[in-house]
Amino acid sequence: MNFICEPALREYMLKKKRSTILVEEITSSHSDFEITELHIRLIDERQAAHFKSKKRYYTCKTDFGEVLLPPFKLKIHDTVTFSLKSFLGIKYVAQKGIVK
């Protein structure tokens, strides 16, 4: 696997003092059906230690830090690109290359 982090996201990670990207699956069930999505976010060292030890996420070391992936199987392409997006001034991490 090859993980790419776009320059804008690298700068944002340095500014926020975060070096770990977490990929987790979130399920919402507020009605008769469930919606499951991938949620990508930046976490600190304390949160990373919790996900590694308690939730058994596995670590992929990269040149920009770590990527934590869930213990179940995801469809991951050979190259995964992480980028910084913004909507109405709210910044978030997006990805291309991981399918749930």
mmCIF file of N, CA, C and O in Angstrom:
data_model
loop_
_atom_site.group_PDB
_atom_site.id
_atom_site.type_symbol
_atom_site.label_atom_id
_atom_site.label_comp_id
_atom_site.label_asym_id
_atom_site.label_seq_id
_atom_site.Cartn_x
_atom_site.Cartn_y
_atom_site.Cartn_z
ATOM 1 N N MET A 1 0.831 -1.182 0.000
ATOM 2 C CA MET A 1 0.000 0.000 0.000
ATOM 3 C C MET A 1 0.873 1.242 0.000
ATOM 4 O O MET A 1 1.863 1.306 0.712
ATOM 5 N N ASN A 2 0.447 2.203 -0.763
ATOM 6 C CA ASN A 2 1.148 3.475 -0.832
ATOM 7 C C ASN A 2 0.189 4.572 -0.371
ATOM 8 O O ASN A 2 -0.871 4.758 -0.964
ATOM 9 N N PHE A 3 0.542 5.282 0.694
ATOM 10 C CA PHE A 3 -0.285 6.356 1.218
ATOM 11 C C PHE A 3 0.311 7.695 0.808
ATOM 12 O O PHE A 3 1.496 7.943 1.010
ATOM 13 N N ILE A 4 -0.527 8.551 0.230
ATOM 14 C CA ILE A 4 -0.106 9.885 -0.194
ATOM 15 C C ILE A 4 -0.891 10.917 0.604
ATOM 16 O O ILE A 4 -2.106 10.802 0.753
ATOM 17 N N CYS A 5 -0.196 11.920 1.102
ATOM 18 C CA CYS A 5 -0.817 13.008 1.849
ATOM 19 C C CYS A 5 -0.563 14.299 1.073
ATOM 20 O O CYS A 5 0.594 14.661 0.842
ATOM 21 N N GLU A 6 -1.628 14.955 0.654
ATOM 22 C CA GLU A 6 -1.474 16.180 -0.113
ATOM 23 C C GLU A 6 -0.855 17.287 0.747
ATOM 24 O O GLU A 6 -1.030 17.299 1.972
ATOM 25 N N PRO A 7 -0.119 18.215 0.132
ATOM 26 C CA PRO A 7 0.596 19.263 0.881
ATOM 27 C C PRO A 7 -0.280 20.091 1.824
ATOM 28 O O PRO A 7 0.146 20.406 2.936
ATOM 29 N N ALA A 8 -1.495 20.429 1.425
ATOM 30 C CA ALA A 8 -2.376 21.222 2.291
ATOM 31 C C ALA A 8 -2.703 20.471 3.583
ATOM 32 O O ALA A 8 -2.741 21.058 4.667
ATOM 33 N N LEU A 9 -2.896 19.162 3.476
ATOM 34 C CA LEU A 9 -3.175 18.359 4.665
ATOM 35 C C LEU A 9 -1.935 18.243 5.541
ATOM 36 O O LEU A 9 -2.029 18.313 6.761
ATOM 37 N N ARG A 10 -0.770 18.099 4.947
ATOM 38 C CA ARG A 10 0.477 18.038 5.730
ATOM 39 C C ARG A 10 0.660 19.309 6.562
ATOM 40 O O ARG A 10 1.001 19.247 7.733
ATOM 41 N N GLU A 11 0.426 20.462 5.932
ATOM 42 C CA GLU A 11 0.545 21.733 6.649
ATOM 43 C C GLU A 11 -0.466 21.806 7.791
ATOM 44 O O GLU A 11 -0.140 22.256 8.889
ATOM 45 N N TYR A 12 -1.688 21.374 7.532
ATOM 46 C CA TYR A 12 -2.739 21.388 8.549
ATOM 47 C C TYR A 12 -2.378 20.456 9.712
ATOM 48 O O TYR A 12 -2.596 20.797 10.877
ATOM 49 N N MET A 13 -1.820 19.286 9.396
ATOM 50 C CA MET A 13 -1.410 18.341 10.438
ATOM 51 C C MET A 13 -0.316 18.955 11.311
ATOM 52 O O MET A 13 -0.340 18.806 12.537
ATOM 53 N N LEU A 14 0.642 19.629 10.707
ATOM 54 C CA LEU A 14 1.702 20.296 11.474
ATOM 55 C C LEU A 14 1.126 21.404 12.342
ATOM 56 O O LEU A 14 1.505 21.554 13.512
ATOM 57 N N LYS A 15 0.214 22.177 11.795
ATOM 58 C CA LYS A 15 -0.411 23.269 12.539
ATOM 59 C C LYS A 15 -1.177 22.749 13.752
ATOM 60 O O LYS A 15 -1.116 23.322 14.835
ATOM 61 N N LYS A 16 -1.903 21.642 13.579
ATOM 62 C CA LYS A 16 -2.706 21.050 14.657
ATOM 63 C C LYS A 16 -1.903 20.087 15.542
ATOM 64 O O LYS A 16 -2.440 19.530 16.498
ATOM 65 N N LYS A 17 -0.630 19.868 15.198
ATOM 66 C CA LYS A 17 0.250 18.959 15.941
ATOM 67 C C LYS A 17 -0.329 17.549 16.028
ATOM 68 O O LYS A 17 -0.370 16.923 17.077
ATOM 69 N N ARG A 18 -0.763 17.054 14.881
ATOM 70 C CA ARG A 18 -1.294 15.696 14.759
ATOM 71 C C ARG A 18 -0.478 14.967 13.701
ATOM 72 O O ARG A 18 -0.142 15.523 12.666
ATOM 73 N N SER A 19 -0.172 13.699 13.957
ATOM 74 C CA SER A 19 0.599 12.923 12.981
ATOM 75 C C SER A 19 -0.059 11.588 12.655
ATOM 76 O O SER A 19 0.531 10.753 11.993
ATOM 77 N N THR A 20 -1.303 11.390 13.118
ATOM 78 C CA THR A 20 -1.990 10.127 12.890
ATOM 79 C C THR A 20 -3.343 10.372 12.229
ATOM 80 O O THR A 20 -4.121 11.205 12.688
ATOM 81 N N ILE A 21 -3.597 9.625 11.158
ATOM 82 C CA ILE A 21 -4.895 9.658 10.484
ATOM 83 C C ILE A 21 -5.627 8.374 10.849
ATOM 84 O O ILE A 21 -5.098 7.278 10.688
ATOM 85 N N LEU A 22 -6.847 8.511 11.357
ATOM 86 C CA LEU A 22 -7.663 7.372 11.753
ATOM 87 C C LEU A 22 -8.741 7.132 10.699
ATOM 88 O O LEU A 22 -9.434 8.061 10.290
ATOM 89 N N VAL A 23 -8.865 5.883 10.266
ATOM 90 C CA VAL A 23 -9.930 5.466 9.350
ATOM 91 C C VAL A 23 -10.839 4.550 10.163
ATOM 92 O O VAL A 23 -10.417 3.486 10.607
ATOM 93 N N GLU A 24 -12.077 4.991 10.381
ATOM 94 C CA GLU A 24 -13.004 4.163 11.147
ATOM 95 C C GLU A 24 -14.354 4.108 10.448
ATOM 96 O O GLU A 24 -14.692 4.972 9.648
ATOM 97 N N GLU A 25 -15.114 3.082 10.776
ATOM 98 C CA GLU A 25 -16.436 2.898 10.204
ATOM 99 C C GLU A 25 -17.465 3.368 11.225
ATOM 100 O O GLU A 25 -17.438 2.958 12.384
ATOM 101 N N ILE A 26 -18.361 4.250 10.788
ATOM 102 C CA ILE A 26 -19.398 4.799 11.658
ATOM 103 C C ILE A 26 -20.746 4.321 11.147
ATOM 104 O O ILE A 26 -21.033 4.403 9.950
ATOM 105 N N THR A 27 -21.611 3.849 12.070
ATOM 106 C CA THR A 27 -22.949 3.396 11.710
ATOM 107 C C THR A 27 -23.983 4.255 12.415
ATOM 108 O O THR A 27 -23.887 4.496 13.611
ATOM 109 N N SER A 28 -24.967 4.709 11.658
ATOM 110 C CA SER A 28 -26.059 5.502 12.193
ATOM 111 C C SER A 28 -27.355 4.756 11.934
ATOM 112 O O SER A 28 -27.636 4.364 10.803
ATOM 113 N N SER A 29 -28.144 4.559 12.966
ATOM 114 C CA SER A 29 -29.418 3.852 12.792
ATOM 115 C C SER A 29 -30.516 4.601 13.543
ATOM 116 O O SER A 29 -30.905 4.234 14.637
ATOM 117 N N HIS A 30 -31.007 5.661 12.935
ATOM 118 C CA HIS A 30 -32.042 6.471 13.567
ATOM 119 C C HIS A 30 -33.434 6.189 13.012
ATOM 120 O O HIS A 30 -34.384 6.847 13.395
ATOM 121 N N SER A 31 -33.552 5.248 12.130
ATOM 122 C CA SER A 31 -34.858 4.909 11.568
ATOM 123 C C SER A 31 -34.884 3.426 11.230
ATOM 124 O O SER A 31 -34.207 2.639 11.860
ATOM 125 N N ASP A 32 -35.619 3.069 10.241
ATOM 126 C CA ASP A 32 -35.748 1.657 9.866
ATOM 127 C C ASP A 32 -34.546 1.095 9.133
ATOM 128 O O ASP A 32 -34.466 -0.091 8.892
ATOM 129 N N PHE A 33 -33.609 1.942 8.762
ATOM 130 C CA PHE A 33 -32.433 1.461 8.042
ATOM 131 C C PHE A 33 -31.169 2.046 8.667
ATOM 132 O O PHE A 33 -31.203 3.048 9.352
ATOM 133 N N GLU A 34 -30.072 1.360 8.435
ATOM 134 C CA GLU A 34 -28.775 1.794 8.955
ATOM 135 C C GLU A 34 -27.940 2.372 7.832
ATOM 136 O O GLU A 34 -27.985 1.888 6.705
ATOM 137 N N ILE A 35 -27.161 3.378 8.176
ATOM 138 C CA ILE A 35 -26.220 3.969 7.235
ATOM 139 C C ILE A 35 -24.827 3.769 7.811
ATOM 140 O O ILE A 35 -24.570 4.132 8.962
ATOM 141 N N THR A 36 -23.940 3.179 7.026
ATOM 142 C CA THR A 36 -22.569 2.955 7.462
ATOM 143 C C THR A 36 -21.629 3.673 6.503
ATOM 144 O O THR A 36 -21.742 3.508 5.292
ATOM 145 N N GLU A 37 -20.724 4.469 7.062
ATOM 146 C CA GLU A 37 -19.772 5.236 6.270
ATOM 147 C C GLU A 37 -18.383 5.133 6.874
ATOM 148 O O GLU A 37 -18.232 4.850 8.061
ATOM 149 N N LEU A 38 -17.388 5.444 6.062
ATOM 150 C CA LEU A 38 -16.030 5.586 6.575
ATOM 151 C C LEU A 38 -15.860 7.006 7.089
ATOM 152 O O LEU A 38 -16.294 7.956 6.437
ATOM 153 N N HIS A 39 -15.258 7.133 8.240
ATOM 154 C CA HIS A 39 -14.997 8.440 8.845
ATOM 155 C C HIS A 39 -13.484 8.571 8.985
ATOM 156 O O HIS A 39 -12.839 7.714 9.584
ATOM 157 N N ILE A 40 -12.916 9.632 8.422
ATOM 158 C CA ILE A 40 -11.477 9.857 8.441
ATOM 159 C C ILE A 40 -11.226 11.097 9.283
ATOM 160 O O ILE A 40 -11.842 12.140 9.062
ATOM 161 N N ARG A 41 -10.319 10.982 10.271
ATOM 162 C CA ARG A 41 -10.014 12.145 11.108
ATOM 163 C C ARG A 41 -8.597 12.068 11.647
ATOM 164 O O ARG A 41 -7.967 11.002 11.630
ATOM 165 N N LEU A 42 -8.129 13.213 12.124
ATOM 166 C CA LEU A 42 -6.803 13.299 12.741
ATOM 167 C C LEU A 42 -6.949 13.085 14.234
ATOM 168 O O LEU A 42 -7.890 13.590 14.846
ATOM 169 N N ILE A 43 -6.013 12.326 14.814
ATOM 170 C CA ILE A 43 -6.052 12.085 16.249
ATOM 171 C C ILE A 43 -4.671 12.323 16.855
ATOM 172 O O ILE A 43 -3.667 12.326 16.153
ATOM 173 N N ASP A 44 -4.639 12.502 18.181
ATOM 174 C CA ASP A 44 -3.372 12.719 18.877
ATOM 175 C C ASP A 44 -2.783 11.389 19.351
ATOM 176 O O ASP A 44 -3.371 10.325 19.134
ATOM 177 N N GLU A 45 -1.637 11.441 20.012
ATOM 178 C CA GLU A 45 -0.932 10.217 20.423
ATOM 179 C C GLU A 45 -1.723 9.398 21.435
ATOM 180 O O GLU A 45 -1.713 8.169 21.399
ATOM 181 N N ARG A 46 -2.414 10.070 22.358
ATOM 182 C CA ARG A 46 -3.187 9.369 23.383
ATOM 183 C C ARG A 46 -4.333 8.585 22.742
ATOM 184 O O ARG A 46 -4.561 7.419 23.054
ATOM 185 N N GLN A 47 -5.038 9.222 21.813
ATOM 186 C CA GLN A 47 -6.124 8.539 21.110
ATOM 187 C C GLN A 47 -5.584 7.405 20.247
ATOM 188 O O GLN A 47 -6.190 6.335 20.170
ATOM 189 N N ALA A 48 -4.449 7.619 19.605
ATOM 190 C CA ALA A 48 -3.841 6.577 18.771
ATOM 191 C C ALA A 48 -3.492 5.350 19.609
ATOM 192 O O ALA A 48 -3.746 4.214 19.197
ATOM 193 N N ALA A 49 -2.928 5.568 20.793
ATOM 194 C CA ALA A 49 -2.589 4.448 21.676
ATOM 195 C C ALA A 49 -3.846 3.664 22.064
ATOM 196 O O ALA A 49 -3.828 2.428 22.118
ATOM 197 N N HIS A 50 -4.943 4.369 22.313
ATOM 198 C CA HIS A 50 -6.207 3.710 22.663
ATOM 199 C C HIS A 50 -6.705 2.841 21.507
ATOM 200 O O HIS A 50 -7.101 1.686 21.719
ATOM 201 N N PHE A 51 -6.692 3.375 20.288
ATOM 202 C CA PHE A 51 -7.185 2.607 19.139
ATOM 203 C C PHE A 51 -6.279 1.411 18.845
ATOM 204 O O PHE A 51 -6.756 0.365 18.420
ATOM 205 N N LYS A 52 -4.977 1.549 19.074
ATOM 206 C CA LYS A 52 -4.058 0.429 18.830
ATOM 207 C C LYS A 52 -4.224 -0.671 19.862
ATOM 208 O O LYS A 52 -4.264 -1.852 19.523
ATOM 209 N N SER A 53 -4.308 -0.309 21.137
ATOM 210 C CA SER A 53 -4.330 -1.323 22.195
ATOM 211 C C SER A 53 -5.725 -1.862 22.486
ATOM 212 O O SER A 53 -5.911 -3.074 22.557
ATOM 213 N N LYS A 54 -6.699 -1.005 22.638
ATOM 214 C CA LYS A 54 -8.040 -1.446 23.043
ATOM 215 C C LYS A 54 -8.912 -1.893 21.874
ATOM 216 O O LYS A 54 -9.670 -2.845 21.993
ATOM 217 N N LYS A 55 -8.803 -1.209 20.758
ATOM 218 C CA LYS A 55 -9.674 -1.522 19.628
ATOM 219 C C LYS A 55 -8.976 -2.336 18.553
ATOM 220 O O LYS A 55 -9.558 -2.657 17.531
ATOM 221 N N ARG A 56 -7.690 -2.623 18.748
ATOM 222 C CA ARG A 56 -6.905 -3.493 17.862
ATOM 223 C C ARG A 56 -6.761 -2.965 16.431
ATOM 224 O O ARG A 56 -6.708 -3.740 15.482
ATOM 225 N N TYR A 57 -6.735 -1.649 16.263
ATOM 226 C CA TYR A 57 -6.477 -1.074 14.938
ATOM 227 C C TYR A 57 -5.020 -1.331 14.588
ATOM 228 O O TYR A 57 -4.163 -1.386 15.460
ATOM 229 N N TYR A 58 -4.734 -1.506 13.316
ATOM 230 C CA TYR A 58 -3.346 -1.739 12.950
ATOM 231 C C TYR A 58 -2.762 -0.501 12.282
ATOM 232 O O TYR A 58 -3.456 0.305 11.695
ATOM 233 N N THR A 59 -1.439 -0.383 12.416
ATOM 234 C CA THR A 59 -0.725 0.823 12.019
ATOM 235 C C THR A 59 0.008 0.626 10.708
ATOM 236 O O THR A 59 0.664 -0.392 10.503
ATOM 237 N N CYS A 60 -0.110 1.617 9.846
ATOM 238 C CA CYS A 60 0.697 1.693 8.634
ATOM 239 C C CYS A 60 1.570 2.934 8.767
ATOM 240 O O CYS A 60 1.052 4.049 8.838
ATOM 241 N N LYS A 61 2.870 2.731 8.847
ATOM 242 C CA LYS A 61 3.818 3.852 8.952
ATOM 243 C C LYS A 61 3.968 4.505 7.585
ATOM 244 O O LYS A 61 4.063 3.826 6.582
ATOM 245 N N THR A 62 3.991 5.834 7.580
ATOM 246 C CA THR A 62 4.146 6.593 6.342
ATOM 247 C C THR A 62 5.191 7.677 6.557
ATOM 248 O O THR A 62 5.656 7.878 7.685
ATOM 249 N N ASP A 63 5.517 8.395 5.499
ATOM 250 C CA ASP A 63 6.482 9.484 5.627
ATOM 251 C C ASP A 63 5.884 10.711 6.322
ATOM 252 O O ASP A 63 6.611 11.589 6.755
ATOM 253 N N PHE A 64 4.563 10.780 6.461
ATOM 254 C CA PHE A 64 3.927 11.907 7.135
ATOM 255 C C PHE A 64 3.385 11.548 8.510
ATOM 256 O O PHE A 64 2.825 12.384 9.199
ATOM 257 N N GLY A 65 3.526 10.312 8.943
ATOM 258 C CA GLY A 65 3.042 9.871 10.255
ATOM 259 C C GLY A 65 2.510 8.455 10.171
ATOM 260 O O GLY A 65 3.109 7.593 9.532
ATOM 261 N N GLU A 66 1.363 8.235 10.804
ATOM 262 C CA GLU A 66 0.743 6.912 10.831
ATOM 263 C C GLU A 66 -0.667 6.982 10.267
ATOM 264 O O GLU A 66 -1.344 7.998 10.376
ATOM 265 N N VAL A 67 -1.106 5.848 9.721
ATOM 266 C CA VAL A 67 -2.495 5.668 9.332
ATOM 267 C C VAL A 67 -2.991 4.462 10.109
ATOM 268 O O VAL A 67 -2.389 3.388 10.045
ATOM 269 N N LEU A 68 -4.071 4.637 10.885
ATOM 270 C CA LEU A 68 -4.655 3.537 11.644
ATOM 271 C C LEU A 68 -5.866 3.004 10.897
ATOM 272 O O LEU A 68 -6.783 3.757 10.565
ATOM 273 N N LEU A 69 -5.850 1.703 10.648
ATOM 274 C CA LEU A 69 -6.929 1.043 9.911
ATOM 275 C C LEU A 69 -7.641 0.057 10.824
ATOM 276 O O LEU A 69 -7.022 -0.556 11.697
ATOM 277 N N PRO A 70 -8.957 -0.117 10.639
ATOM 278 C CA PRO A 70 -9.721 -1.012 11.517
ATOM 279 C C PRO A 70 -9.303 -2.467 11.365
ATOM 280 O O PRO A 70 -8.726 -2.857 10.348
ATOM 281 N N PRO A 71 -9.622 -3.282 12.384
ATOM 282 C CA PRO A 71 -9.191 -4.685 12.368
ATOM 283 C C PRO A 71 -9.976 -5.575 11.407
ATOM 284 O O PRO A 71 -9.655 -6.744 11.261
ATOM 285 N N PHE A 72 -10.996 -5.056 10.760
ATOM 286 C CA PHE A 72 -11.736 -5.856 9.786
ATOM 287 C C PHE A 72 -11.293 -5.476 8.381
ATOM 288 O O PHE A 72 -10.628 -4.470 8.166
ATOM 289 N N LYS A 73 -11.688 -6.286 7.424
ATOM 290 C CA LYS A 73 -11.189 -6.121 6.062
ATOM 291 C C LYS A 73 -11.920 -5.004 5.328
ATOM 292 O O LYS A 73 -13.140 -4.943 5.310
ATOM 293 N N LEU A 74 -11.126 -4.130 4.723
ATOM 294 C CA LEU A 74 -11.620 -3.084 3.841
ATOM 295 C C LEU A 74 -11.029 -3.309 2.459
ATOM 296 O O LEU A 74 -9.969 -3.918 2.333
ATOM 297 N N LYS A 75 -11.680 -2.801 1.437
ATOM 298 C CA LYS A 75 -11.114 -2.843 0.092
ATOM 299 C C LYS A 75 -10.211 -1.622 -0.050
ATOM 300 O O LYS A 75 -10.687 -0.489 -0.083
ATOM 301 N N ILE A 76 -8.910 -1.867 -0.087
ATOM 302 C CA ILE A 76 -7.938 -0.784 -0.156
ATOM 303 C C ILE A 76 -7.163 -0.915 -1.459
ATOM 304 O O ILE A 76 -6.564 -1.953 -1.729
ATOM 305 N N HIS A 77 -7.183 0.148 -2.257
ATOM 306 C CA HIS A 77 -6.440 0.153 -3.513
ATOM 307 C C HIS A 77 -4.942 0.249 -3.226
ATOM 308 O O HIS A 77 -4.532 0.504 -2.090
ATOM 309 N N ASP A 78 -4.142 0.061 -4.244
ATOM 310 C CA ASP A 78 -2.690 0.138 -4.073
ATOM 311 C C ASP A 78 -2.234 1.505 -3.604
ATOM 312 O O ASP A 78 -1.273 1.623 -2.849
ATOM 313 N N THR A 79 -2.917 2.564 -4.060
ATOM 314 C CA THR A 79 -2.569 3.928 -3.657
ATOM 315 C C THR A 79 -3.768 4.583 -3.005
ATOM 316 O O THR A 79 -4.863 4.591 -3.567
ATOM 317 N N VAL A 80 -3.571 5.121 -1.803
ATOM 318 C CA VAL A 80 -4.603 5.846 -1.071
ATOM 319 C C VAL A 80 -4.126 7.286 -0.911
ATOM 320 O O VAL A 80 -3.008 7.525 -0.470
ATOM 321 N N THR A 81 -4.983 8.235 -1.273
ATOM 322 C CA THR A 81 -4.634 9.647 -1.191
ATOM 323 C C THR A 81 -5.509 10.331 -0.153
ATOM 324 O O THR A 81 -6.740 10.227 -0.205
ATOM 325 N N PHE A 82 -4.881 11.008 0.799
ATOM 326 C CA PHE A 82 -5.588 11.791 1.805
ATOM 327 C C PHE A 82 -5.453 13.266 1.446
ATOM 328 O O PHE A 82 -4.381 13.721 1.060
ATOM 329 N N SER A 83 -6.558 14.009 1.587
ATOM 330 C CA SER A 83 -6.536 15.434 1.263
ATOM 331 C C SER A 83 -7.341 16.207 2.297
ATOM 332 O O SER A 83 -8.126 15.629 3.053
ATOM 333 N N LEU A 84 -7.141 17.520 2.316
ATOM 334 C CA LEU A 84 -7.871 18.408 3.213
ATOM 335 C C LEU A 84 -8.961 19.100 2.413
ATOM 336 O O LEU A 84 -8.690 19.702 1.372
ATOM 337 N N LYS A 85 -10.187 18.986 2.873
ATOM 338 C CA LYS A 85 -11.332 19.625 2.240
ATOM 339 C C LYS A 85 -11.926 20.633 3.210
ATOM 340 O O LYS A 85 -11.665 20.592 4.413
ATOM 341 N N SER A 86 -12.756 21.524 2.681
ATOM 342 C CA SER A 86 -13.402 22.526 3.513
ATOM 343 C C SER A 86 -14.821 22.751 3.018
ATOM 344 O O SER A 86 -15.062 22.820 1.812
ATOM 345 N N PHE A 87 -15.761 22.861 3.970
ATOM 346 C CA PHE A 87 -17.147 23.147 3.654
ATOM 347 C C PHE A 87 -17.652 24.179 4.643
ATOM 348 O O PHE A 87 -17.662 23.930 5.849
ATOM 349 N N LEU A 88 -18.000 25.351 4.146
ATOM 350 C CA LEU A 88 -18.456 26.456 4.991
ATOM 351 C C LEU A 88 -17.462 26.766 6.113
ATOM 352 O O LEU A 88 -17.840 27.012 7.258
ATOM 353 N N GLY A 89 -16.192 26.696 5.789
ATOM 354 C CA GLY A 89 -15.148 27.016 6.758
ATOM 355 C C GLY A 89 -14.756 25.875 7.678
ATOM 356 O O GLY A 89 -13.836 26.008 8.477
ATOM 357 N N ILE A 90 -15.447 24.751 7.593
ATOM 358 C CA ILE A 90 -15.129 23.588 8.427
ATOM 359 C C ILE A 90 -14.203 22.686 7.631
ATOM 360 O O ILE A 90 -14.544 22.237 6.534
ATOM 361 N N LYS A 91 -13.039 22.401 8.184
ATOM 362 C CA LYS A 91 -12.049 21.558 7.500
ATOM 363 C C LYS A 91 -12.228 20.105 7.917
ATOM 364 O O LYS A 91 -12.524 19.808 9.066
ATOM 365 N N TYR A 92 -12.027 19.211 6.934
ATOM 366 C CA TYR A 92 -12.116 17.780 7.207
ATOM 367 C C TYR A 92 -11.173 17.026 6.280
ATOM 368 O O TYR A 92 -10.732 17.549 5.261
ATOM 369 N N VAL A 93 -10.868 15.790 6.662
ATOM 370 C CA VAL A 93 -9.958 14.948 5.886
ATOM 371 C C VAL A 93 -10.789 14.059 4.963
ATOM 372 O O VAL A 93 -11.744 13.426 5.400
ATOM 373 N N ALA A 94 -10.399 14.025 3.692
ATOM 374 C CA ALA A 94 -11.056 13.158 2.705
ATOM 375 C C ALA A 94 -10.028 12.153 2.191
ATOM 376 O O ALA A 94 -8.826 12.349 2.342
ATOM 377 N N GLN A 95 -10.530 11.090 1.576
ATOM 378 C CA GLN A 95 -9.627 10.068 1.041
ATOM 379 C C GLN A 95 -10.158 9.530 -0.265
ATOM 380 O O GLN A 95 -11.348 9.589 -0.550
ATOM 381 N N LYS A 96 -9.245 8.989 -1.044
ATOM 382 C CA LYS A 96 -9.569 8.257 -2.271
ATOM 383 C C LYS A 96 -8.765 6.969 -2.231
ATOM 384 O O LYS A 96 -7.566 7.001 -1.993
ATOM 385 N N GLY A 97 -9.428 5.844 -2.392
ATOM 386 C CA GLY A 97 -8.714 4.584 -2.451
ATOM 387 C C GLY A 97 -9.130 3.558 -1.417
ATOM 388 O O GLY A 97 -8.671 2.428 -1.460
ATOM 389 N N ILE A 98 -10.025 3.912 -0.489
ATOM 390 C CA ILE A 98 -10.515 2.953 0.497
ATOM 391 C C ILE A 98 -12.020 2.849 0.338
ATOM 392 O O ILE A 98 -12.733 3.843 0.334
ATOM 393 N N VAL A 99 -12.502 1.600 0.193
ATOM 394 C CA VAL A 99 -13.926 1.351 0.054
ATOM 395 C C VAL A 99 -14.341 0.440 1.186
ATOM 396 O O VAL A 99 -13.642 -0.534 1.501
ATOM 397 N N LYS A 100 -15.475 0.715 1.802
ATOM 398 C CA LYS A 100 -15.915 -0.125 2.913
ATOM 399 C C LYS A 100 -16.522 -1.418 2.439
ATOM 400 O O LYS A 100 -16.804 -1.680 1.365
#
